[in-house]
Tab-separated table of C-alpha atoms in Angstrom:
chain	number	residue	atom	x	y	z
A	203	UNK	CA	147.231	92.114	51.579
A	204	UNK	CA	146.363	89.025	49.833
A	205	UNK	CA	149.699	86.758	48.871
A	206	UNK	CA	149.522	87.160	44.965
A	207	UNK	CA	148.671	90.714	44.713
A	208	UNK	CA	151.969	91.674	46.882
A	209	UNK	CA	153.654	89.264	44.648
A	210	UNK	CA	152.975	91.547	41.724
A	211	UNK	CA	153.392	94.395	43.574
A	212	UNK	CA	157.261	93.422	45.008
A	213	UNK	CA	157.821	92.227	40.534
A	214	UNK	CA	156.378	95.874	39.443
A	215	UNK	CA	158.252	97.570	42.262
A	216	UNK	CA	161.761	96.062	40.717
A	217	UNK	CA	160.543	96.556	37.085
A	218	UNK	CA	159.796	100.796	37.711
A	219	UNK	CA	163.657	100.230	39.348
A	220	UNK	CA	164.980	99.164	36.513
A	221	UNK	CA	163.160	101.905	34.391
A	222	UNK	CA	164.493	104.486	36.363
A	223	UNK	CA	168.340	103.027	36.349
A	224	UNK	CA	167.644	102.870	32.288
A	225	UNK	CA	166.418	106.563	32.456
A	226	UNK	CA	169.568	107.451	35.052
A	227	UNK	CA	171.920	106.001	32.218
A	228	UNK	CA	170.231	107.119	29.462
A	229	UNK	CA	170.577	110.599	30.894
A	230	UNK	CA	174.346	110.368	32.181
A	231	UNK	CA	173.627	111.460	35.137
A	232	UNK	CA	176.419	109.037	36.620
A	233	UNK	CA	179.330	111.171	35.234
A	234	UNK	CA	182.847	112.406	36.695
A	235	UNK	CA	183.436	116.142	38.082
A	236	UNK	CA	179.796	115.585	39.748
A	237	UNK	CA	179.377	114.559	43.504
A	238	UNK	CA	178.016	111.880	45.266
A	239	UNK	CA	175.464	114.357	46.600
A	240	UNK	CA	174.842	116.321	43.303
A	241	UNK	CA	174.086	112.867	41.312
A	242	UNK	CA	172.047	111.764	44.010
A	243	UNK	CA	170.354	114.639	44.077
A	244	UNK	CA	169.811	114.753	40.116
A	245	UNK	CA	168.296	110.689	40.380
A	246	UNK	CA	165.953	111.492	42.931
A	247	UNK	CA	164.606	114.877	40.796
A	248	UNK	CA	164.217	112.617	38.383
A	249	UNK	CA	162.268	109.631	40.307
A	250	UNK	CA	159.885	112.548	41.525
A	251	UNK	CA	159.105	113.467	37.304
A	252	UNK	CA	157.037	110.419	37.325
A	253	UNK	CA	154.202	109.640	39.540
A	254	UNK	CA	154.720	105.743	38.846
A	255	UNK	CA	158.018	106.156	40.987
A	256	UNK	CA	156.591	108.220	43.888
A	257	UNK	CA	158.209	110.851	45.624
A	258	UNK	CA	161.017	110.171	48.121
A	259	UNK	CA	163.293	112.788	50.493
A	260	UNK	CA	167.167	113.283	49.904
A	261	UNK	CA	169.177	110.453	50.270
A	262	UNK	CA	172.713	109.589	49.254
A	263	UNK	CA	171.915	107.373	46.006
A	264	UNK	CA	175.652	107.060	45.092
A	265	UNK	CA	178.763	105.581	46.495
A	266	UNK	CA	181.731	105.906	44.517
A	267	UNK	CA	185.494	105.264	44.596
A	268	UNK	CA	186.766	104.241	48.107
A	269	UNK	CA	183.018	104.791	49.159
A	270	UNK	CA	182.166	102.356	47.176
A	271	UNK	CA	183.948	99.395	49.194
A	272	UNK	CA	181.795	100.101	52.360
A	273	UNK	CA	179.263	97.710	53.620
A	274	UNK	CA	175.322	98.337	52.446
A	275	UNK	CA	173.586	100.873	54.622
A	276	UNK	CA	176.648	102.715	55.632
A	277	UNK	CA	176.740	105.975	54.860
A	278	UNK	CA	179.818	107.421	53.175
A	279	UNK	CA	182.210	109.903	55.821
A	280	UNK	CA	181.957	112.685	53.590
A	281	UNK	CA	180.728	114.082	50.189
A	282	UNK	CA	183.310	112.732	47.049
A	283	UNK	CA	183.896	113.571	43.419
A	284	UNK	CA	183.327	111.134	40.563
A	285	UNK	CA	186.689	111.265	38.777
A	286	UNK	CA	187.873	109.382	35.033
A	287	UNK	CA	187.917	105.623	35.524
A	288	UNK	CA	185.975	105.468	38.375
A	289	UNK	CA	183.029	103.335	39.890
A	290	UNK	CA	179.784	104.167	41.572
A	291	UNK	CA	176.926	102.479	43.305
A	292	UNK	CA	173.482	103.519	42.730
A	293	UNK	CA	171.075	102.545	45.241
A	294	UNK	CA	167.795	103.238	44.201
A	295	UNK	CA	166.056	101.283	47.325
A	296	UNK	CA	163.943	104.203	48.476
A	297	UNK	CA	162.505	104.717	45.501
A	298	UNK	CA	160.930	101.863	46.017
A	299	UNK	CA	159.833	102.186	49.783
A	300	UNK	CA	156.067	102.105	49.270
A	301	UNK	CA	157.154	98.664	47.573
A	302	UNK	CA	159.047	96.785	50.217
A	303	UNK	CA	162.036	96.004	47.856
A	304	UNK	CA	164.922	97.153	47.039
A	305	UNK	CA	167.440	97.545	43.556
A	306	UNK	CA	171.238	98.412	43.343
A	307	UNK	CA	173.512	98.077	40.544
A	308	UNK	CA	177.232	99.244	40.034
A	309	UNK	CA	178.312	101.620	37.184
A	310	UNK	CA	182.049	102.039	35.518
A	311	UNK	CA	183.047	105.057	34.174
A	312	UNK	CA	186.150	104.791	32.333
A	313	UNK	CA	187.943	102.077	30.457
A	314	UNK	CA	189.440	100.366	33.793
A	315	UNK	CA	189.695	96.630	33.306
A	316	UNK	CA	189.538	95.781	36.957
A	317	UNK	CA	186.483	97.320	37.315
A	318	UNK	CA	184.688	96.133	33.966
A	319	UNK	CA	185.234	93.272	35.094
A	320	UNK	CA	183.249	93.307	38.045
A	321	UNK	CA	180.515	94.521	36.987
A	322	UNK	CA	180.404	91.743	34.852
A	323	UNK	CA	180.510	89.502	37.549
A	324	UNK	CA	177.819	90.691	39.875
A	325	UNK	CA	175.118	89.956	37.572
A	326	UNK	CA	177.081	86.406	36.432
A	327	UNK	CA	177.246	85.215	39.995
A	328	UNK	CA	173.876	86.882	41.006
A	329	UNK	CA	172.206	84.492	38.563
A	330	UNK	CA	174.481	81.705	39.167
A	331	UNK	CA	173.437	82.342	43.158
A	332	UNK	CA	169.232	82.607	41.966
A	333	UNK	CA	169.944	79.041	40.188
A	334	UNK	CA	171.048	77.333	43.287
A	335	UNK	CA	168.398	78.789	45.238
A	336	UNK	CA	165.538	77.477	42.894
A	337	UNK	CA	167.739	74.432	42.656
A	338	UNK	CA	166.636	73.353	46.022
A	339	UNK	CA	163.873	73.875	47.647
A	340	UNK	CA	165.401	73.337	51.269
A	341	UNK	CA	168.159	75.538	51.017
A	342	UNK	CA	169.200	77.457	53.934
A	343	UNK	CA	170.293	80.877	54.207
A	344	UNK	CA	173.804	79.575	55.763
A	345	UNK	CA	174.047	77.563	52.652
A	346	UNK	CA	173.471	80.034	50.042
A	347	UNK	CA	175.786	81.876	51.819
A	348	UNK	CA	178.229	79.386	51.362
A	349	UNK	CA	177.670	79.248	47.831
A	350	UNK	CA	178.026	82.755	46.929
A	351	UNK	CA	181.230	82.872	49.373
A	352	UNK	CA	182.623	79.970	46.957
A	353	UNK	CA	181.323	82.023	43.544
A	354	UNK	CA	183.077	85.094	44.766
A	355	UNK	CA	186.535	83.166	45.457
A	356	UNK	CA	186.518	81.741	42.403
A	357	UNK	CA	185.884	84.899	40.377
A	358	UNK	CA	188.714	86.409	42.291
A	359	UNK	CA	186.948	88.820	44.583
A	360	UNK	CA	186.274	89.264	48.350
A	361	UNK	CA	182.450	88.815	48.872
A	362	UNK	CA	181.762	92.388	51.252
A	363	UNK	CA	179.618	92.679	53.772
A	364	UNK	CA	178.095	90.092	56.361
A	365	UNK	CA	175.161	89.180	54.399
A	366	UNK	CA	174.514	88.479	50.934
A	367	UNK	CA	170.906	90.043	51.288
A	368	UNK	CA	167.567	89.946	53.459
A	369	UNK	CA	164.197	88.932	53.728
A	370	UNK	CA	161.436	91.661	52.039
A	371	UNK	CA	161.113	94.275	55.129
A	372	UNK	CA	163.939	93.656	57.222
A	373	UNK	CA	166.315	96.440	57.537
A	374	UNK	CA	169.901	96.548	55.518
A	375	UNK	CA	171.759	96.676	58.340
A	376	UNK	CA	175.412	97.190	58.159
A	377	UNK	CA	176.454	95.694	61.418
A	378	UNK	CA	175.405	92.341	62.857
A	379	UNK	CA	172.400	93.208	65.353
A	380	UNK	CA	169.707	92.274	63.327
A	381	UNK	CA	167.834	88.541	63.800
A	382	UNK	CA	170.252	86.733	61.551
A	383	UNK	CA	166.786	84.802	60.869
A	384	UNK	CA	166.104	87.704	58.804
A	385	UNK	CA	169.294	87.793	56.365
A	386	UNK	CA	171.067	85.121	53.928
A	387	UNK	CA	173.953	85.118	56.052
A	388	UNK	CA	176.547	82.100	58.045
A	389	UNK	CA	174.345	82.214	61.036
A	390	UNK	CA	171.022	81.696	59.306
A	391	UNK	CA	170.004	78.053	59.520
A	392	UNK	CA	166.489	78.004	58.807
A	393	UNK	CA	165.260	77.249	55.260
A	394	UNK	CA	164.616	80.397	53.087
A	395	UNK	CA	161.415	78.987	51.549
A	396	UNK	CA	159.337	79.674	54.982
A	397	UNK	CA	156.282	81.282	56.677
A	398	UNK	CA	157.693	84.550	58.055
A	399	UNK	CA	156.864	85.496	61.840
A	400	UNK	CA	153.608	87.870	60.571
A	401	UNK	CA	152.636	85.010	58.598
A	402	UNK	CA	153.322	85.933	55.135
A	403	UNK	CA	155.353	84.292	52.813
A	404	UNK	CA	158.943	85.018	52.784
A	405	UNK	CA	160.025	86.917	50.183
A	406	UNK	CA	163.987	87.731	49.711
A	407	UNK	CA	166.299	90.283	48.077
A	408	UNK	CA	169.933	89.064	46.752
A	409	UNK	CA	172.601	91.149	47.081
A	410	UNK	CA	176.125	90.207	45.618
A	411	UNK	CA	178.449	92.620	47.084
A	412	UNK	CA	182.157	91.905	45.620
A	413	UNK	CA	185.571	93.542	46.856
A	414	UNK	CA	189.066	94.642	45.248
A	415	UNK	CA	190.967	94.814	48.581
A	416	UNK	CA	193.860	95.382	47.271
A	417	UNK	CA	192.605	98.407	45.495
A	418	UNK	CA	190.137	99.633	47.275
A	419	UNK	CA	187.036	99.601	45.568
A	420	UNK	CA	183.371	96.844	45.060
A	421	UNK	CA	180.468	96.756	43.743
A	422	UNK	CA	177.101	95.389	44.134
A	423	UNK	CA	173.907	93.726	42.702
A	424	UNK	CA	170.569	93.399	43.941
A	425	UNK	CA	167.192	93.035	43.271
A	426	UNK	CA	164.751	90.127	44.076
A	427	UNK	CA	165.656	86.360	44.917
A	428	UNK	CA	162.707	84.320	44.633
A	429	UNK	CA	160.169	86.179	42.281
A	430	UNK	CA	160.576	86.890	38.539
């Protein structure tokens, strides 16, 4: 595929995910009293309403409460009912399977001040990490990870997971078995701007995962790093 068309497809996939998430919020699908599985099924049904979003099978789109502190890609051990003053991570990545992209956002139910501070910090740190990437054309995965670690610590959070994103097309693994070169991690000393092993331009998905280890909850914000 032409590189320009591929990049346009990735950006379009993210735009579609943003539209789907906005509709999920408008319909109030992530609500107390519903189970994670029920909310996930509703999001899947909504995605199937619009041909542009394509079709997808059943998946756990939502992790809430203590499940929100699990590493990205790790399946919660059981279903859970969302409560008042809860927090939930919505992963719309499976809807974008045909676009090689990923999209994660975090929602707070209720007025818990710590959780509201978290969802304010997530996009702020995401934007700061993107600025660091665009400011240095030789930036490596390890250097960007270190920058994100510093941002998280200064904001009073623990950085979740062993990586802060991955190359488009790489699995969102929650273990360290995958090649470190495909992840924004301390072990990746290669420049992020490079040609991938398949000969195509490397594009990246940035994922900021923050944890409140004391209270046992977290949040995540994922989207394209190098494309608008």
